CSV table of C-alpha atoms in Angstrom, one decimal:
chain,number,residue,atom,x,y,z
A,599,MET,CA,-21.5,-88.8,33.2
A,600,ILE,CA,-19.9,-87.9,36.3
A,601,ASN,CA,-16.2,-87.8,36.1
A,602,SER,CA,-13.3,-88.4,38.2
A,603,VAL,CA,-13.3,-85.3,40.0
A,604,GLY,CA,-17.0,-85.2,40.7
A,605,ARG,CA,-18.2,-82.8,37.7
A,606,ASN,CA,-20.2,-83.7,34.7
A,607,GLY,CA,-18.1,-85.1,32.2
A,608,LEU,CA,-20.8,-85.4,29.4
A,609,ASP,CA,-20.0,-88.2,27.4
A,610,ARG,CA,-16.0,-87.9,27.4
A,611,PRO,CA,-15.6,-87.4,31.2
A,612,PHE,CA,-12.0,-86.6,32.5
A,613,GLU,CA,-10.4,-89.6,34.1
A,614,GLY,CA,-7.1,-88.3,35.6
A,615,ALA,CA,-4.6,-85.9,34.4
A,616,PHE,CA,-2.3,-88.8,32.8
A,617,ALA,CA,-5.2,-91.4,32.0
A,618,ASN,CA,-5.1,-90.9,28.5
A,619,VAL,CA,-1.6,-90.1,27.2
A,620,VAL,CA,-1.2,-91.6,23.8
A,621,PRO,CA,2.2,-90.7,22.7
A,622,ALA,CA,2.0,-89.7,18.8
A,623,VAL,CA,4.4,-88.5,15.8
A,624,TYR,CA,2.5,-86.7,13.4
A,625,GLU,CA,2.9,-86.7,9.4
A,626,ILE,CA,1.9,-83.8,7.8
A,627,LYS,CA,0.4,-84.5,4.4
A,628,LYS,CA,0.7,-81.5,2.2
A,629,ASP,CA,2.2,-81.1,-1.2
A,630,ARG,CA,5.6,-79.6,-0.7
A,631,ASN,CA,5.7,-78.4,-4.7
A,632,ASN,CA,2.7,-76.4,-3.5
A,633,LYS,CA,3.2,-72.3,-4.2
A,634,PRO,CA,0.8,-70.0,-2.7
A,635,THR,CA,-1.4,-67.5,-4.8
A,636,PHE,CA,-0.6,-63.8,-4.1
A,637,SER,CA,-3.7,-61.1,-4.2
A,638,LYS,CA,-4.7,-57.7,-2.8
A,639,SER,CA,-8.3,-58.2,-2.4
A,640,LEU,CA,-10.1,-60.3,0.5
A,641,ASP,CA,-13.2,-60.2,-1.4
A,642,GLU,CA,-11.4,-62.1,-4.3
A,643,VAL,CA,-10.1,-64.7,-2.5
A,644,LEU,CA,-13.4,-65.3,-0.4
A,645,ASP,CA,-15.1,-65.5,-4.0
A,646,ARG,CA,-12.6,-68.3,-4.7
A,647,LEU,CA,-12.7,-70.2,-1.7
A,648,PRO,CA,-15.6,-73.0,-1.4
A,649,LEU,CA,-17.2,-71.3,1.5
A,650,LYS,CA,-20.8,-72.8,2.7
A,651,ASP,CA,-22.9,-73.0,5.6
A,652,GLY,CA,-21.6,-74.8,8.6
A,653,MET,CA,-17.6,-74.5,8.0
A,654,THR,CA,-15.2,-74.2,10.6
A,655,LEU,CA,-13.0,-71.0,10.2
A,656,SER,CA,-9.9,-70.6,12.6
A,657,PHE,CA,-7.9,-67.6,13.8
A,658,HIS,CA,-4.7,-67.0,15.8
A,659,HIS,CA,-4.4,-64.5,18.7
A,660,HIS,CA,-0.9,-63.4,18.6
A,661,LEU,CA,-1.9,-59.5,18.0
A,662,ARG,CA,-4.2,-60.4,21.0
A,663,ASN,CA,-6.5,-57.2,21.4
A,664,GLY,CA,-4.8,-55.3,18.5
A,665,ASP,CA,-6.1,-58.3,16.1
A,666,TYR,CA,-8.0,-57.0,13.1
A,667,VAL,CA,-8.1,-60.1,10.8
A,668,LEU,CA,-10.8,-62.1,12.7
A,669,ASN,CA,-13.4,-59.2,12.3
A,670,MET,CA,-12.5,-58.2,8.9
A,671,VAL,CA,-12.9,-61.9,7.7
A,672,MET,CA,-16.1,-62.5,9.5
A,673,GLU,CA,-17.6,-59.3,8.9
A,674,ASN,CA,-17.4,-60.2,5.2
A,675,ILE,CA,-18.6,-63.7,5.8
A,676,HIS,CA,-21.8,-62.1,7.8
A,677,LYS,CA,-22.3,-59.9,4.9
A,678,ARG,CA,-22.6,-62.7,2.5
A,679,GLY,CA,-25.0,-64.5,4.5
A,680,PHE,CA,-23.6,-67.8,5.6
A,681,LYS,CA,-24.9,-69.4,8.6
A,682,ASP,CA,-23.8,-71.9,11.2
A,683,ILE,CA,-20.2,-71.2,10.8
A,684,LYS,CA,-17.8,-72.4,13.7
A,685,ILE,CA,-15.0,-70.4,14.8
A,686,ALA,CA,-11.8,-72.2,15.9
A,687,ALA,CA,-9.7,-69.2,17.6
A,688,THR,CA,-6.7,-69.7,19.8
A,689,SER,CA,-8.2,-66.7,21.9
A,690,ILE,CA,-11.0,-64.4,21.8
A,691,PHE,CA,-10.3,-60.8,23.0
A,692,PRO,CA,-12.4,-57.4,23.6
A,693,CYS,CA,-11.7,-56.5,20.1
A,694,HIS,CA,-13.7,-59.4,18.7
A,695,GLU,CA,-17.1,-57.7,20.0
A,696,PRO,CA,-18.5,-57.8,16.6
A,697,LEU,CA,-18.9,-61.5,16.8
A,698,VAL,CA,-21.6,-60.7,19.2
A,699,GLU,CA,-24.3,-60.0,16.6
A,700,MET,CA,-23.4,-63.0,14.5
A,701,LEU,CA,-23.7,-65.3,17.6
A,702,GLU,CA,-27.2,-63.6,18.1
A,703,ASP,CA,-28.4,-64.3,14.1
A,704,GLN,CA,-26.7,-67.5,14.4
A,705,THR,CA,-24.2,-66.5,11.8
A,706,VAL,CA,-21.7,-68.2,14.2
A,707,THR,CA,-23.0,-71.0,16.3
A,708,LYS,CA,-19.9,-72.4,18.4
A,709,ILE,CA,-16.8,-71.4,19.2
A,710,TYR,CA,-13.6,-73.1,20.2
A,711,ALA,CA,-11.0,-71.1,22.1
A,712,SER,CA,-8.6,-71.6,25.0
A,713,TYR,CA,-9.4,-68.1,26.8
A,714,TYR,CA,-12.3,-65.5,26.1
A,715,SER,CA,-12.7,-62.1,27.4
A,716,GLY,CA,-14.8,-59.3,27.0
A,717,PRO,CA,-18.1,-59.0,25.1
A,718,VAL,CA,-18.0,-62.2,23.4
A,719,ALA,CA,-17.4,-64.2,27.0
A,720,LYS,CA,-20.4,-62.1,28.4
A,721,ALA,CA,-22.7,-63.5,25.4
A,722,VAL,CA,-21.8,-66.9,25.5
A,723,SER,CA,-22.1,-66.8,29.2
A,724,VAL,CA,-25.6,-65.7,28.7
A,725,GLY,CA,-26.4,-68.2,26.1
A,726,LYS,CA,-26.4,-66.1,23.1
A,727,CYS,CA,-24.3,-69.0,21.4
A,728,LYS,CA,-26.9,-71.8,19.8
A,729,ASP,CA,-24.0,-74.7,20.6
A,730,ILE,CA,-22.1,-75.7,23.6
A,731,CYS,CA,-18.6,-74.1,23.3
A,732,VAL,CA,-15.5,-75.2,24.3
A,733,VAL,CA,-12.8,-73.8,26.3
A,734,SER,CA,-9.6,-75.6,25.6
A,735,THR,CA,-5.9,-75.6,26.7
A,736,HIS,CA,-3.1,-74.4,24.5
A,737,GLY,CA,-1.7,-77.9,24.2
A,738,SER,CA,-5.1,-79.5,23.8
A,739,ARG,CA,-5.9,-77.4,20.5
A,740,PRO,CA,-3.1,-78.6,18.5
A,741,ARG,CA,-3.5,-82.0,19.7
A,742,ALA,CA,-7.2,-81.9,18.4
A,743,ILE,CA,-6.1,-80.4,15.1
A,744,LEU,CA,-3.2,-82.8,14.4
A,745,GLU,CA,-5.2,-85.9,15.5
A,746,GLY,CA,-8.1,-84.7,13.1
A,747,GLU,CA,-10.7,-84.3,16.1
A,748,LEU,CA,-10.9,-80.7,15.3
A,749,LYS,CA,-11.0,-80.2,11.5
A,750,ILE,CA,-10.5,-77.1,10.1
A,751,ASP,CA,-11.9,-75.9,6.6
A,752,ILE,CA,-10.1,-72.8,6.2
A,753,ALA,CA,-7.6,-71.2,8.7
A,754,PHE,CA,-7.1,-67.4,8.3
A,755,ILE,CA,-3.6,-66.5,9.5
A,756,ALA,CA,-2.7,-62.9,10.3
A,757,SER,CA,0.9,-62.7,9.1
A,758,PRO,CA,3.0,-60.0,10.2
A,759,ALA,CA,5.6,-60.9,7.4
A,760,VAL,CA,5.7,-62.8,4.2
A,761,ASP,CA,8.6,-63.2,1.5
A,762,LYS,CA,8.4,-63.4,-2.3
A,763,GLU,CA,7.8,-67.2,-1.9
A,764,GLY,CA,5.0,-67.0,0.5
A,765,ASN,CA,7.1,-68.1,3.8
A,766,ILE,CA,6.0,-66.5,7.0
A,767,SER,CA,7.2,-65.2,9.9
A,768,GLY,CA,5.9,-63.1,13.2
A,769,SER,CA,9.2,-61.5,13.4
A,770,ASP,CA,9.2,-58.8,11.1
A,771,GLY,CA,7.1,-56.0,9.5
A,772,PRO,CA,5.0,-53.2,11.2
A,773,SER,CA,2.5,-55.7,13.1
A,774,SER,CA,5.0,-57.7,14.3
A,775,CYS,CA,4.0,-59.9,17.2
A,776,GLY,CA,7.2,-61.9,17.4
A,777,VAL,CA,6.1,-65.8,17.1
A,778,LEU,CA,3.1,-67.2,15.6
A,779,GLY,CA,3.3,-70.6,17.7
A,780,TYR,CA,-0.6,-71.0,18.0
A,781,ALA,CA,-1.1,-70.8,14.1
A,782,ILE,CA,1.3,-73.6,13.1
A,783,ALA,CA,-1.0,-76.3,13.5
A,784,ASP,CA,-3.9,-74.7,11.5
A,785,ALA,CA,-1.6,-74.1,8.6
A,786,GLU,CA,-0.5,-77.9,8.7
A,787,CYS,CA,-3.9,-79.3,8.9
A,788,ALA,CA,-6.3,-76.8,7.4
A,789,GLU,CA,-8.3,-77.9,4.2
A,790,HIS,CA,-7.7,-74.1,3.0
A,791,VAL,CA,-4.8,-71.6,4.5
A,792,VAL,CA,-5.0,-68.2,3.9
A,793,ALA,CA,-2.1,-65.6,5.0
A,794,LEU,CA,-3.2,-62.0,5.6
A,795,THR,CA,-0.3,-59.6,5.6
A,796,ASP,CA,0.6,-55.8,5.3
A,797,PHE,CA,4.2,-56.6,5.0
A,798,ILE,CA,5.7,-58.4,1.7
A,799,THR,CA,9.4,-58.7,1.5
A,800,GLU,CA,11.9,-60.3,-0.6
A,801,LYS,CA,13.5,-62.6,2.9
A,802,VAL,CA,11.7,-63.0,5.9
A,803,GLU,CA,13.9,-64.3,9.2
A,804,LYS,CA,13.1,-67.1,11.2
A,805,ILE,CA,10.5,-68.7,9.1
A,806,GLU,CA,7.4,-70.2,11.1
A,807,ILE,CA,5.0,-71.5,8.3
A,808,PRO,CA,6.7,-72.2,4.9
A,809,ALA,CA,5.0,-71.5,1.8
A,810,PHE,CA,4.1,-74.9,0.9
A,811,LEU,CA,1.5,-75.0,3.7
A,812,VAL,CA,-0.1,-71.5,2.3
A,813,ASN,CA,-2.8,-71.5,-0.6
A,814,GLU,CA,-3.6,-67.8,-0.4
A,815,ILE,CA,-1.7,-64.8,0.2
A,816,ILE,CA,-3.6,-61.1,0.6
A,817,GLU,CA,-1.8,-57.8,1.2
A,818,LEU,CA,-3.8,-55.3,2.8
A,819,GLU,CA,-3.3,-52.0,4.3
A,820,SER,CA,-2.8,-53.4,7.9
A,821,ILE,CA,-3.8,-56.6,9.8
A,822,GLY,CA,-3.7,-55.2,13.5
A,823,ASP,CA,-1.7,-52.9,16.0
A,824,ALA,CA,1.2,-54.4,17.4
A,825,GLU,CA,0.8,-52.4,20.6
A,826,GLY,CA,-2.3,-54.6,21.3
A,827,ILE,CA,-0.6,-57.3,22.1
A,828,VAL,CA,0.9,-55.9,25.3
A,829,SER,CA,-1.7,-56.5,28.0
A,830,GLY,CA,-2.1,-54.2,31.0
A,831,THR,CA,-1.1,-57.3,33.4
A,832,THR,CA,2.5,-57.5,32.4
A,833,ARG,CA,3.9,-55.2,34.9
A,834,ILE,CA,5.4,-56.3,38.3
A,835,THR,CA,3.0,-55.5,41.1
A,836,LYS,CA,3.7,-52.4,43.4
A,837,ASP,CA,1.2,-53.8,45.8
A,838,PRO,CA,2.9,-54.7,49.3
A,839,VAL,CA,0.7,-57.6,49.6
A,840,GLY,CA,1.6,-59.0,46.2
A,841,LEU,CA,5.4,-58.5,46.8
A,842,LYS,CA,5.0,-60.4,50.3
A,843,ILE,CA,3.8,-63.2,48.2
A,844,ALA,CA,6.4,-63.1,45.8
A,845,ARG,CA,9.1,-63.0,48.2
A,846,ASP,CA,7.5,-65.8,50.0
A,847,CYS,CA,7.1,-67.8,46.8
A,848,ALA,CA,10.7,-67.3,45.9
A,849,THR,CA,11.9,-68.4,49.5
A,850,LEU,CA,9.7,-71.3,49.0
A,851,ILE,CA,11.4,-72.2,45.4
A,852,GLU,CA,15.0,-71.8,46.7
A,853,HIS,CA,14.5,-74.4,49.3
A,854,SER,CA,12.6,-76.7,47.2
A,855,GLY,CA,15.9,-78.3,45.7
A,856,LEU,CA,15.0,-77.2,42.5
A,857,LEU,CA,16.7,-74.0,42.3
A,858,LYS,CA,20.2,-75.2,41.1
A,859,ASP,CA,22.2,-75.4,37.6
A,860,GLY,CA,19.9,-76.3,34.7
A,861,PHE,CA,16.6,-74.8,36.5
A,862,SER,CA,13.6,-74.1,34.2
A,863,PHE,CA,11.0,-71.8,34.9
A,864,GLN,CA,7.7,-70.4,33.7
A,865,THR,CA,5.5,-67.4,35.1
A,866,GLY,CA,2.6,-65.8,33.8
A,867,ALA,CA,2.1,-62.3,32.9
A,868,GLY,CA,0.4,-61.2,36.1
A,869,GLY,CA,1.8,-58.7,38.4
A,870,THR,CA,2.6,-61.1,41.3
A,871,SER,CA,3.7,-63.8,38.9
A,872,LEU,CA,6.2,-61.2,37.4
A,873,ALA,CA,7.2,-60.0,40.9
A,874,VAL,CA,8.3,-63.9,41.6
A,875,ALA,CA,10.4,-63.7,38.7
A,876,SER,CA,11.8,-60.6,39.7
A,877,GLU,CA,12.9,-62.4,43.0
A,878,VAL,CA,14.0,-65.7,41.5
A,879,LYS,CA,16.4,-63.8,39.5
A,880,LEU,CA,17.8,-62.0,42.3
A,881,LEU,CA,18.4,-65.3,44.1
A,882,MET,CA,19.9,-66.9,40.9
A,883,LYS,CA,22.3,-63.9,40.7
A,884,GLU,CA,23.3,-64.1,44.2
A,885,LYS,CA,24.0,-67.8,44.2
A,886,GLY,CA,25.8,-67.8,40.7
A,887,ILE,CA,23.1,-70.3,38.9
A,888,LYS,CA,22.3,-70.8,35.4
A,889,GLY,CA,19.1,-72.3,34.4
A,890,SER,CA,18.8,-74.2,31.4
A,891,PHE,CA,15.1,-72.4,30.0
A,892,ALA,CA,12.3,-70.4,30.6
A,893,SER,CA,9.4,-70.8,28.2
A,894,GLY,CA,5.6,-70.2,27.5
A,895,GLY,CA,4.5,-66.6,26.9
A,896,ILE,CA,7.7,-64.7,27.0
A,897,THR,CA,8.0,-61.2,28.8
A,898,GLY,CA,10.8,-58.5,29.0
A,899,TYR,CA,11.5,-59.8,32.4
A,900,LEU,CA,12.5,-63.0,31.0
A,901,VAL,CA,14.5,-61.7,28.3
A,902,GLU,CA,16.3,-59.7,31.0
A,903,MET,CA,17.2,-62.9,32.6
A,904,LEU,CA,18.3,-64.5,29.1
A,905,GLU,CA,20.6,-61.7,28.4
A,906,GLU,CA,22.0,-61.4,31.9
A,907,GLY,CA,23.1,-65.1,30.9
A,908,LEU,CA,20.8,-66.7,33.7
A,909,PHE,CA,19.1,-68.9,31.5
A,910,GLU,CA,20.5,-70.3,28.5
A,911,GLU,CA,17.6,-70.3,26.2
A,912,LEU,CA,14.1,-68.9,26.0
A,913,TYR,CA,11.2,-71.0,24.4
A,914,ASP,CA,8.5,-68.7,23.2
A,915,VAL,CA,4.8,-69.7,21.9
A,916,GLN,CA,3.7,-66.3,22.2
A,917,CYS,CA,5.3,-62.6,23.0
A,918,PHE,CA,3.5,-60.9,25.9
A,919,ASP,CA,5.4,-57.6,25.2
A,920,LEU,CA,7.4,-55.5,22.8
A,921,ALA,CA,10.3,-56.3,24.4
A,922,ALA,CA,9.9,-60.0,23.8
A,923,VAL,CA,9.1,-59.2,20.1
A,924,ARG,CA,12.4,-57.2,19.4
A,925,SER,CA,14.3,-60.3,21.6
A,926,ILE,CA,13.2,-63.0,19.2
A,927,LYS,CA,14.6,-60.9,16.2
A,928,LYS,CA,18.0,-60.4,17.6
A,929,ASN,CA,18.7,-63.2,20.0
A,930,GLU,CA,19.8,-66.3,18.4
A,931,THR,CA,18.9,-68.3,21.8
A,932,HIS,CA,15.4,-66.8,22.0
A,933,ARG,CA,13.8,-69.5,20.2
A,934,LYS,CA,10.2,-70.0,18.6
A,935,MET,CA,7.9,-73.0,19.2
A,936,SER,CA,4.8,-74.1,18.3
A,937,ALA,CA,1.7,-75.2,20.7
A,938,ASN,CA,2.3,-78.6,19.8
A,939,GLU,CA,6.1,-78.4,21.0
A,940,TYR,CA,5.1,-76.2,23.9
A,941,ALA,CA,2.1,-78.0,25.6
A,942,ASN,CA,0.7,-81.2,23.7
A,943,ILE,CA,0.3,-83.9,25.9
A,944,ASN,CA,0.8,-86.6,23.4
A,945,ASN,CA,4.1,-85.0,22.3
A,946,GLU,CA,6.6,-86.4,24.3
A,947,ASN,CA,8.9,-83.9,24.0
A,948,ASN,CA,6.7,-80.9,24.6
A,949,ILE,CA,8.4,-78.2,26.8
A,950,ALA,CA,6.1,-78.2,29.4
A,951,SER,CA,6.8,-81.5,30.7
A,952,LYS,CA,10.1,-80.5,31.3
A,953,LEU,CA,9.7,-77.5,33.7
A,954,ASP,CA,11.2,-77.8,37.1
A,955,VAL,CA,8.8,-74.7,38.4
A,956,VAL,CA,5.6,-73.0,37.1
A,957,ILE,CA,4.1,-70.0,38.7
A,958,LEU,CA,0.3,-69.6,38.2
A,959,GLY,CA,-2.5,-67.3,39.1
A,960,ALA,CA,-6.1,-68.3,40.5
A,961,SER,CA,-9.8,-66.7,40.4
A,962,GLU,CA,-10.6,-69.7,43.0
A,963,ILE,CA,-9.2,-72.5,44.3
A,964,ASP,CA,-10.8,-75.4,46.5
A,965,LEU,CA,-9.8,-77.5,49.1
A,966,ASP,CA,-9.2,-80.4,46.7
A,967,TYR,CA,-6.5,-77.8,45.0
A,968,ASN,CA,-8.9,-77.7,41.9
A,969,VAL,CA,-8.2,-74.3,40.3
A,970,ASN,CA,-10.6,-72.3,38.7
A,971,VAL,CA,-9.4,-69.4,36.0
A,972,THR,CA,-12.3,-69.7,33.7
A,973,THR,CA,-15.5,-68.2,35.1
A,974,GLY,CA,-15.6,-65.2,37.8
A,975,SER,CA,-17.8,-65.2,40.9
A,976,ASP,CA,-20.8,-64.5,39.1
A,977,GLY,CA,-20.5,-67.4,36.6
A,978,ILE,CA,-19.4,-64.9,33.9
A,979,ILE,CA,-16.8,-66.3,31.6
A,980,LEU,CA,-13.5,-64.4,32.1
A,981,GLY,CA,-10.4,-66.4,30.6
A,982,GLY,CA,-9.7,-69.7,30.4
A,983,SER,CA,-7.1,-72.2,30.8
A,984,GLY,CA,-4.5,-71.0,28.0
A,985,GLY,CA,-1.7,-72.9,29.1
A,986,HIS,CA,-2.5,-73.2,32.6
A,987,ALA,CA,-3.5,-76.9,33.1
A,988,ASP,CA,-0.7,-77.8,30.4
A,989,THR,CA,2.0,-76.5,32.9
A,990,ALA,CA,0.8,-77.6,36.2
A,991,ALA,CA,0.7,-81.0,35.0
A,992,GLY,CA,4.0,-80.7,33.2
A,993,ALA,CA,6.1,-79.1,35.7
A,994,LYS,CA,7.8,-80.4,38.8
A,995,LEU,CA,6.4,-77.8,41.5
A,996,SER,CA,3.2,-76.1,40.1
A,997,ILE,CA,2.7,-72.9,42.5
A,998,ILE,CA,-0.4,-70.6,42.6
A,999,VAL,CA,0.4,-67.1,43.9
A,1000,SER,CA,-3.0,-65.3,45.0
A,1001,LYS,CA,-4.3,-62.8,47.8
A,1002,LEU,CA,-6.2,-64.7,50.4
A,1003,VAL,CA,-8.8,-62.1,50.1
A,1004,ASN,CA,-9.1,-59.5,47.2
A,1005,ALA,CA,-12.1,-56.7,47.8
A,1006,ARG,CA,-13.6,-58.7,50.4
A,1007,ILE,CA,-13.9,-62.1,47.9
A,1008,SER,CA,-12.1,-65.2,48.8
A,1009,CYS,CA,-9.7,-67.1,46.5
A,1010,LEU,CA,-10.6,-70.2,48.6
A,1011,VAL,CA,-13.7,-71.9,48.3
A,1012,ASP,CA,-15.1,-75.2,49.2
A,1013,LYS,CA,-15.8,-76.0,45.6
A,1014,VAL,CA,-14.7,-74.4,42.7
A,1015,MET,CA,-17.2,-72.7,40.3
A,1016,THR,CA,-15.3,-74.4,37.2
A,1017,ILE,CA,-12.4,-76.8,37.4
A,1018,THR,CA,-9.9,-75.4,34.8
A,1019,THR,CA,-7.0,-77.2,36.2
A,1020,PRO,CA,-7.6,-80.5,38.4
A,1021,GLY,CA,-6.0,-80.5,41.9
A,1022,GLU,CA,-4.1,-83.5,41.4
A,1023,THR,CA,-1.7,-81.2,39.4
A,1024,ILE,CA,-1.4,-78.3,41.7
A,1025,ASP,CA,1.2,-78.4,44.5
A,1026,VAL,CA,1.0,-75.2,46.4
A,1027,LEU,CA,-0.8,-72.1,47.3
A,1028,VAL,CA,1.2,-69.0,48.3
A,1029,THR,CA,-0.9,-66.1,50.0
A,1030,GLU,CA,-0.1,-63.3,52.1
A,1031,ARG,CA,-1.9,-65.0,55.1
A,1032,GLY,CA,0.1,-68.4,54.6
A,1033,ILE,CA,1.1,-71.4,52.3
A,1034,ALA,CA,-0.7,-74.1,51.7
A,1035,ILE,CA,0.9,-77.4,50.2
A,1036,ASN,CA,-0.8,-80.5,48.8
A,1037,PRO,CA,-0.5,-83.3,51.3
A,1038,LYS,CA,1.0,-85.5,48.7
A,1039,HIS,CA,4.2,-83.4,49.4
A,1040,ALA,CA,4.7,-84.4,52.8
A,1041,ASP,CA,8.7,-84.4,52.7
A,1042,LEU,CA,8.4,-80.5,51.0
A,1043,ILE,CA,6.2,-79.2,54.1
A,1044,GLU,CA,8.7,-81.0,56.5
A,1045,LYS,CA,11.9,-79.4,54.8
A,1046,LEU,CA,10.2,-76.1,54.8
A,1047,LYS,CA,9.2,-76.0,58.2
A,1048,GLU,CA,12.7,-77.1,59.1
A,1049,GLU,CA,14.5,-74.7,56.7
A,1050,THR,CA,12.6,-71.4,57.1
A,1051,ASN,CA,10.2,-69.1,58.7
A,1052,LEU,CA,7.2,-69.6,55.9
A,1053,GLU,CA,3.7,-69.9,57.6
A,1054,ILE,CA,2.9,-73.5,56.5
A,1055,LEU,CA,-0.8,-74.2,56.9
A,1056,PRO,CA,-3.3,-77.0,56.0
A,1057,ILE,CA,-5.5,-75.6,53.5
A,1058,GLU,CA,-8.6,-76.1,55.4
A,1059,GLU,CA,-6.9,-73.6,58.0
A,1060,LEU,CA,-6.3,-70.7,55.4
A,1061,LYS,CA,-10.0,-71.3,54.2
A,1062,ARG,CA,-11.0,-70.6,58.0
A,1063,ILE,CA,-8.9,-67.6,58.0
A,1064,ALA,CA,-10.6,-66.3,54.9
A,1065,ASP,CA,-13.9,-67.1,55.8
A,1066,GLU,CA,-13.4,-65.0,59.3
A,1067,LEU,CA,-12.4,-62.2,57.1
A,1068,THR,CA,-15.0,-62.5,54.6
A,1069,GLY,CA,-17.9,-64.2,56.0
A,1070,ILE,CA,-19.5,-67.4,54.2
A,1071,PRO,CA,-20.0,-66.5,50.8
A,1072,LYS,CA,-23.5,-66.7,49.5
A,1073,LYS,CA,-23.7,-69.6,47.3
A,1074,PHE,CA,-24.1,-68.6,43.4
A,1075,GLU,CA,-27.2,-70.3,41.8
A,1076,SER,CA,-26.6,-71.0,38.1
A,1077,THR,CA,-29.1,-72.4,35.2
A,1078,SER,CA,-28.9,-75.8,34.3
A,1079,ASP,CA,-28.6,-75.0,30.9
A,1080,ILE,CA,-24.7,-75.9,29.7
A,1081,VAL,CA,-23.2,-73.0,27.4
A,1082,ALA,CA,-19.6,-74.4,27.4
A,1083,ILE,CA,-17.2,-77.3,28.4
A,1084,SER,CA,-14.0,-76.9,30.1
A,1085,GLU,CA,-11.6,-79.4,28.2
A,1086,TYR,CA,-8.7,-80.8,29.8
A,1087,ARG,CA,-5.6,-81.3,27.6
A,1088,ASP,CA,-6.3,-85.0,26.8
A,1089,GLY,CA,-9.8,-83.8,25.1
A,1090,THR,CA,-11.8,-85.1,27.8
A,1091,VAL,CA,-14.3,-82.9,29.6
A,1092,LEU,CA,-13.2,-81.3,33.3
A,1093,ASP,CA,-16.3,-79.3,33.9
A,1094,VAL,CA,-19.4,-77.7,32.2
A,1095,ILE,CA,-20.2,-74.2,32.4
A,1096,TYR,CA,-23.6,-73.1,32.9
A,1097,ARG,CA,-25.8,-70.3,31.6
A,1098,VAL,CA,-26.0,-67.2,33.8
A,1099,GLU,CA,-29.2,-64.9,33.8
A,1100,GLU,CA,-28.5,-61.8,31.5
């Protein structure tokens, strides 16, 4: 069935960014008198669990590429010979390569995740997973779990610190990742909850998962490498082109009317996005502006802005670097939040919907402002929405920052290969060659032309410039086999992802 953005929406077609908002309050139906059982053996616990073929097992990604837990559990499941397992992970990283063999022998037959990278992403792209996988948003996942669309049989939670009662926190212990925001819906709704930890202490600070939600706690030698939570992208770019984009973007924000006391802001962890944060920081200091909050995945740059009094609070669903991990332990106004609180479209108080400005990246953006951050120009899955679609819809001003041409490939195309975020929720594209503003913001276009020297161009003109630089790219030919869906935050299908030849 063709959806409202002209793509294959299968049997749940996307109908518009806000067409299916159903405000909800969730009741957690678990026994508050439950006390977890402590163990030191994964094998013993797996022996006790009601494992069977076809189960859905969940994992979180707060240790990112330093995670040991998913592989540890799944290699044991693999040895036991179970088949047709569904993996409901929050994200998949290169460290999860052992899953490829399990896709090939159908130990694992479906993956749900908000972000895929590395060998598993390639394996899904070339059709090694039996069933169609799901690329969701960070807000869609907890919505689906809390509303019963995604039923989890067993949640395996990498737990950096557990106290003697069984309460869990991400901000203590040798594998501290700061926050466990993406694991909370799993703990609240899974039939069985297994916490794996390498640190048990008398008392943990800033409890995120209370003991009554947990059935089993396993103490192991190590659950991961906290250094692995640091992405190579969490540094301000030194590229002059990226820095120009950041300066122009900051000028645009300055003249948008949103940069004033109470300002709220989110940026990704990419080099250019962080450079925008640096420029915004300078403007806020220069003008004496005090923002209300910054949110999302938190980096050391946003921590600096909190500690310098430029924001009153940080709302953190995952720490992107160790500076953020240290901050959340000591700064009372650096607050933890769950993925439901962050970006669930049906949670009326979600933080994403309170943002003034969000800075996002793009692999591709098309003439309808649709954005792709899910697949590369070769059709291989290289990421996923994460919070992209959530924050673009929630913020008053969503800004894409990107080089117009990178390695002779234009970010501007007639039609993006995969729609991750619908164009109706994208407001601005800032490139080094000019800025395109969604025509629905005629007042902003006029204001910027009057008050600044920014090069404001129709998006079609920017694309013409890119085409002159790169030539017309050869159209990518995919197969007709669907390997995954790009799911919008309300659970509808924005697009499908086709198999590529191996």
